[in-house]
Amino acid sequence: IDRQGMVDVILNNGSKASTGQVPENFVSHPESGKDFRELNGDLVTSDLEKAKEHWNKAKEELGKDSVELEYLGGDTETAKNLDAYIKDQLEQLEGLSVKVNSVPFEVRLERDTNMNYQLQNAGWGPDYIDPNTFLSLWLTDGGNNHTGYASEEYDKLINEANTDLVQDPEARWENFLKAEELLMKEDAVLAPL
C-alpha cells in the first residue's frame, strides 16, 4: 500500500504515513533522546515488486491462481474513500479480489471483537506517552487484540518491560524495540498505515 499517496491524496489532512506500530515523533529514548521510530527504522514499506513476488509465491504454495478476501470497512464517506484506495492498492496483485463490506461503526466493532473478518482497517489512539500504549495491544488474549495473534516471545518481551525492567529504562526500551520488530517484520501481524 502506498501510504504516502494515501495520506497526501485520500486523507489530505496532515496525517503521516506510518512505517511501524509506534508512530514517529511520539516517544524518545530515555538516554539518547532519539525518536523510537528513528531507532527501530522503517519496519513497513511500500514495495510493489516485492509484494508481487511474495504474492506469486503464496499463490503457488496454495495452488491457486486467484483469491477473494473480504475487507471489513466503515460506512462514513472518509472510510469509504480510504477503503476504496486500499482495495485498489491490494488488487494490484494479480488474482487478488477484495470485496469491501462497509458497515456502521457499531457493527464493525462487534465483528472486530468477535474476530469475524478477514481484513480490516482499524485505528488506535494512544492513552499515554509510552511505547507500551501501542505495543501491549497485541498480547495474547489481550482485551484489544482482536487479531488472534499469540506469541510467547512477544508476550515475554512486553510483560518483562512492564515488570522486571520498569526500573531500567534503557533495557525496557530495548524490549519494546525487539517486540515491535517481532510484531511487524517476523510475524507480520499488521500493517500500520
C-alpha angles and dihedrals in degrees: 000000000000097000094180091055089047094055095039100045111018102035099022090175105113094276116149127225111251125226098179143014094264107062127234117268093016105108136004131215110267094234110023097033090224117148116260091234092051091051096047096037129208106329094172121043138164113253113153095183092052090046090053090050092052092043093053090048090050092050090049092050090048092046091232135125094198140025131192119206129187116229117204107218141169130258101227120105092248092048092048092051092047093045091050090051092050091047090052092048094049093046090062082085106089112246096017116122119184120199110200115213106195112199137167117273094254091053091047091051091050092049090045092051091048091044089236098153142076099212131005143164111230131170136217131195118202119252095201139002103270133096087244092073089067100030103045088063091082101053113131108273090000116162093247098036101105094157099080089238114157127174127163090201093051092046090050093052094049096041092047090050089055098045122018095027100044090106093045105065096181095051089044089053091051090054090053092049091050092045093052092049091050091049096046108030109023103033097022094207097160143002113225112215 
